Backbone as numpy.savetxt, mean C-alpha at the origin, in Angstrom:
# Nx Ny Nz CAx CAy CAz Cx Cy Cz
7.97 54.65 -33.00 6.81 53.75 -32.73 7.14 52.37 -32.58
7.73 51.89 -33.71 7.96 50.50 -33.74 9.05 50.07 -32.81
10.11 50.82 -32.47 11.07 50.85 -31.55 10.45 50.61 -30.04
9.64 51.31 -29.75 8.78 51.39 -28.58 8.07 50.05 -28.46
7.52 49.26 -29.41 6.85 48.16 -29.35 7.78 47.12 -29.27
8.97 47.06 -30.07 10.11 46.02 -29.70 10.53 46.26 -28.42
10.78 47.32 -27.80 11.29 47.58 -26.30 10.26 46.95 -25.50
9.01 47.16 -25.52 7.99 46.59 -24.82 8.06 45.03 -24.79
8.17 44.62 -25.98 8.15 43.11 -26.07 9.37 42.38 -25.47
10.50 43.15 -25.72 11.79 42.71 -25.13 11.81 42.74 -23.69
11.19 43.78 -23.08 10.99 44.02 -21.56 10.26 42.88 -21.04
8.99 42.55 -21.64 8.13 41.48 -21.23 8.77 40.17 -21.19
9.50 39.91 -22.32 10.20 38.73 -22.39 11.28 38.45 -21.33
12.02 39.67 -21.06 13.03 39.69 -20.09 12.44 39.54 -18.66
11.19 39.93 -18.39 10.60 39.89 -17.06 10.12 38.26 -16.86
9.63 37.72 -18.02 9.23 36.24 -17.97 10.48 35.48 -17.65
11.55 35.76 -18.30 13.04 34.99 -18.08 13.36 35.18 -16.71
13.16 36.37 -16.17 13.62 36.59 -14.85 12.63 35.84 -13.80
11.37 35.89 -13.98 10.54 35.03 -13.28 10.76 33.57 -13.24
11.11 33.06 -14.34 11.64 31.66 -14.57 12.89 31.37 -13.57
13.74 32.26 -13.88 15.00 32.21 -13.05 14.82 32.16 -11.62
13.96 32.99 -11.13 13.62 33.19 -9.73 12.96 31.95 -9.08
12.01 31.37 -10.18 11.34 29.97 -9.79 12.51 28.91 -9.66
13.36 28.94 -10.53 14.44 27.82 -10.61 15.34 27.90 -9.26
15.70 29.32 -9.05 16.54 29.48 -7.88 15.90 29.30 -6.46
14.59 29.52 -6.50 13.83 28.93 -5.33 13.71 27.51 -5.18
13.53 26.75 -6.22 13.60 25.37 -6.13 14.69 24.84 -5.73
15.95 25.28 -6.22 17.20 25.01 -5.88 17.55 25.09 -4.34
16.97 26.35 -3.89 17.33 26.74 -2.38 16.50 25.90 -1.49
15.28 25.62 -2.11 14.37 24.84 -1.27 14.96 23.20 -1.09
15.41 22.83 -2.31 16.01 21.45 -2.49 17.36 21.45 -1.39
18.09 22.53 -1.63 19.08 22.55 -0.71 18.99 22.63 0.69
18.06 23.35 1.16 17.52 23.54 2.41 17.12 22.08 3.00
16.33 21.47 2.26 15.78 20.14 2.72 16.88 19.22 2.91
17.78 19.25 2.02 18.96 18.32 2.11 19.77 18.69 3.34
20.12 19.86 3.62 20.78 20.40 4.75 20.24 20.04 6.05
18.93 20.19 6.20 18.08 19.94 7.29 17.45 18.43 7.39
17.97 17.72 6.74 17.32 16.09 6.77 15.78 16.05 6.49
15.46 17.03 5.82 13.80 16.93 5.57 13.66 15.67 4.55
14.61 15.48 3.59 14.28 14.35 2.71 14.18 13.02 3.43
15.45 12.86 4.38 15.31 11.56 5.02 14.03 11.44 5.98
13.74 12.55 6.63 12.35 12.64 7.35 11.09 12.19 6.68
11.04 12.80 5.34 10.02 12.40 4.43 9.99 11.02 4.06
11.25 10.49 3.92 11.46 9.13 3.48 11.01 8.25 4.66
11.48 8.52 5.84 10.75 7.66 7.03 9.34 7.60 7.13
8.78 8.62 6.82 7.24 9.05 6.86 6.67 8.10 5.98
7.31 8.08 4.78 6.64 7.29 3.67 6.93 5.76 3.95
8.04 5.43 4.72 8.19 3.93 5.08 7.29 3.60 6.08
7.04 4.69 7.14 6.05 4.18 8.15 4.53 4.09 7.52
4.32 4.98 6.60 2.92 4.80 5.98 2.96 3.62 5.12
3.95 3.01 4.54 3.72 1.81 3.80 3.94 0.52 4.65
4.55 0.63 5.87 4.34 -0.36 6.94 2.91 -0.44 7.44
2.40 0.56 7.80 1.05 0.67 8.29 0.05 0.03 7.18
0.27 0.35 5.92 -0.61 -0.24 4.91 -0.26 -1.55 4.76
0.87 -2.10 4.96 0.98 -3.63 4.66 0.45 -4.31 5.95
0.54 -3.71 7.19 0.06 -4.38 8.44 -1.56 -4.39 8.34
-2.18 -3.31 7.81 -3.61 -3.15 7.59 -3.95 -4.32 6.61
-3.25 -4.58 5.30 -3.58 -5.35 4.45 -3.41 -6.89 4.96
-2.47 -7.10 5.85 -2.09 -8.42 6.29 -3.33 -8.73 7.41
-3.79 -7.73 8.18 -4.72 -8.07 9.13 -6.03 -8.41 8.36
-6.42 -7.55 7.33 -7.52 -7.96 6.65 -7.46 -9.27 5.94
-6.42 -9.70 5.30 -6.33 -10.89 4.73 -6.03 -12.08 5.76
-5.42 -11.70 6.93 -5.37 -12.67 8.03 -6.83 -13.20 8.44
-7.82 -12.30 8.50 -9.13 -12.54 8.84 -9.81 -13.50 7.80
-9.54 -13.19 6.62 -10.13 -14.12 5.46 -9.48 -15.42 5.59
-8.10 -15.58 5.71 -7.42 -16.77 5.91 -7.87 -17.77 6.95
-8.12 -16.86 8.14 -8.66 -17.65 9.26 -10.03 -18.07 9.08
-10.80 -17.26 8.51 -12.37 -17.99 8.12 -12.22 -19.14 7.25
-11.39 -19.01 6.19 -11.24 -20.17 5.29 -10.78 -21.38 6.09
-9.69 -21.13 6.96 -9.10 -22.36 7.63 -10.30 -22.93 8.66
-10.94 -21.94 9.33 -11.90 -22.48 10.07 -12.94 -23.41 9.38
-13.43 -22.84 7.94 -14.35 -23.63 7.25 -13.79 -24.92 6.95
-12.41 -25.02 6.56 -11.87 -26.29 6.23 -11.85 -27.30 7.36
-11.56 -26.82 8.67 -11.63 -27.62 9.72 -12.95 -28.27 9.95
-14.06 -27.18 9.92 -15.43 -27.73 10.04 -15.62 -29.08 9.07
-15.22 -28.71 7.75 -15.62 -29.86 6.73 -14.74 -30.95 7.16
-13.58 -30.97 7.44 -12.82 -32.16 7.99 -13.51 -32.93 9.18
-14.05 -32.03 10.16 -14.82 -32.63 11.32 -15.79 -33.34 10.61
-16.80 -32.83 9.84 -17.94 -33.46 9.32 -17.57 -34.77 8.55
-16.53 -34.66 7.74 -16.03 -35.75 7.05 -15.51 -36.88 8.12
-14.81 -36.55 9.17 -14.39 -37.53 10.06 -15.53 -38.13 10.97
-16.59 -37.33 11.14 -17.71 -37.84 11.92 -18.32 -38.65 11.08
-18.64 -38.51 9.77 -19.25 -39.43 8.89 -18.59 -40.70 8.75
-17.18 -40.60 8.61 -16.40 -41.86 8.42 -16.48 -42.70 9.87
-16.45 -41.84 10.93 -16.57 -42.65 12.29 -17.92 -43.38 12.26
-19.07 -42.66 12.03 -20.25 -43.29 12.08 -20.35 -44.51 11.25
-19.86 -44.35 10.02 -19.90 -45.46 9.07 -19.13 -46.61 9.70
-18.02 -46.43 10.28 -17.11 -47.51 10.95 -17.82 -48.05 12.19
-18.52 -47.17 12.94 -19.28 -47.83 14.01 -20.46 -48.81 13.64
-21.17 -48.42 12.34 -22.16 -49.21 11.87 -21.54 -50.60 11.45
-20.48 -50.48 10.89 -19.70 -51.74 10.42 -19.38 -52.53 11.43
-18.84 -52.07 12.64 -18.63 -52.66 13.80 -19.92 -53.36 14.36
-21.07 -52.64 14.56 -22.18 -53.19 15.00 -22.77 -54.37 14.04
-22.64 -54.14 12.86 -23.17 -55.23 11.97 -22.18 -56.42 12.12
-20.85 -56.39 12.27 -20.07 -57.32 12.60 -20.36 -58.06 13.92
-20.72 -57.26 14.84 -21.15 -57.74 16.18 -22.46 -58.55 16.17
-23.39 -58.06 15.47 -24.60 -58.66 15.19 -24.57 -59.81 14.53
-23.55 -60.00 13.55 -23.43 -61.07 12.66 -22.87 -62.31 13.59
-22.29 -61.97 14.53 -21.55 -62.84 15.40 -22.53 -63.50 16.25
């Protein structure tokens, strides 16, 4: 009876080991297949393309923000220049009136 139990445990352990070996072998075969057929390079290219698309998307989003900021700065400068121009015109008028 005790031998029977030991044999069952040993058989179960052996089956588990075989399953692990089978999984390892399948992983190795999969890796080998991917290398032989250029799948890894294809996957790397796909990842590079995805990264490029993300960078372009990020740039477009930020380009709009930068453009808005730049437009606001131009408006501020225009206002300042108009104010300065008006002040200068007033000074010129005062000088003319004083003469």
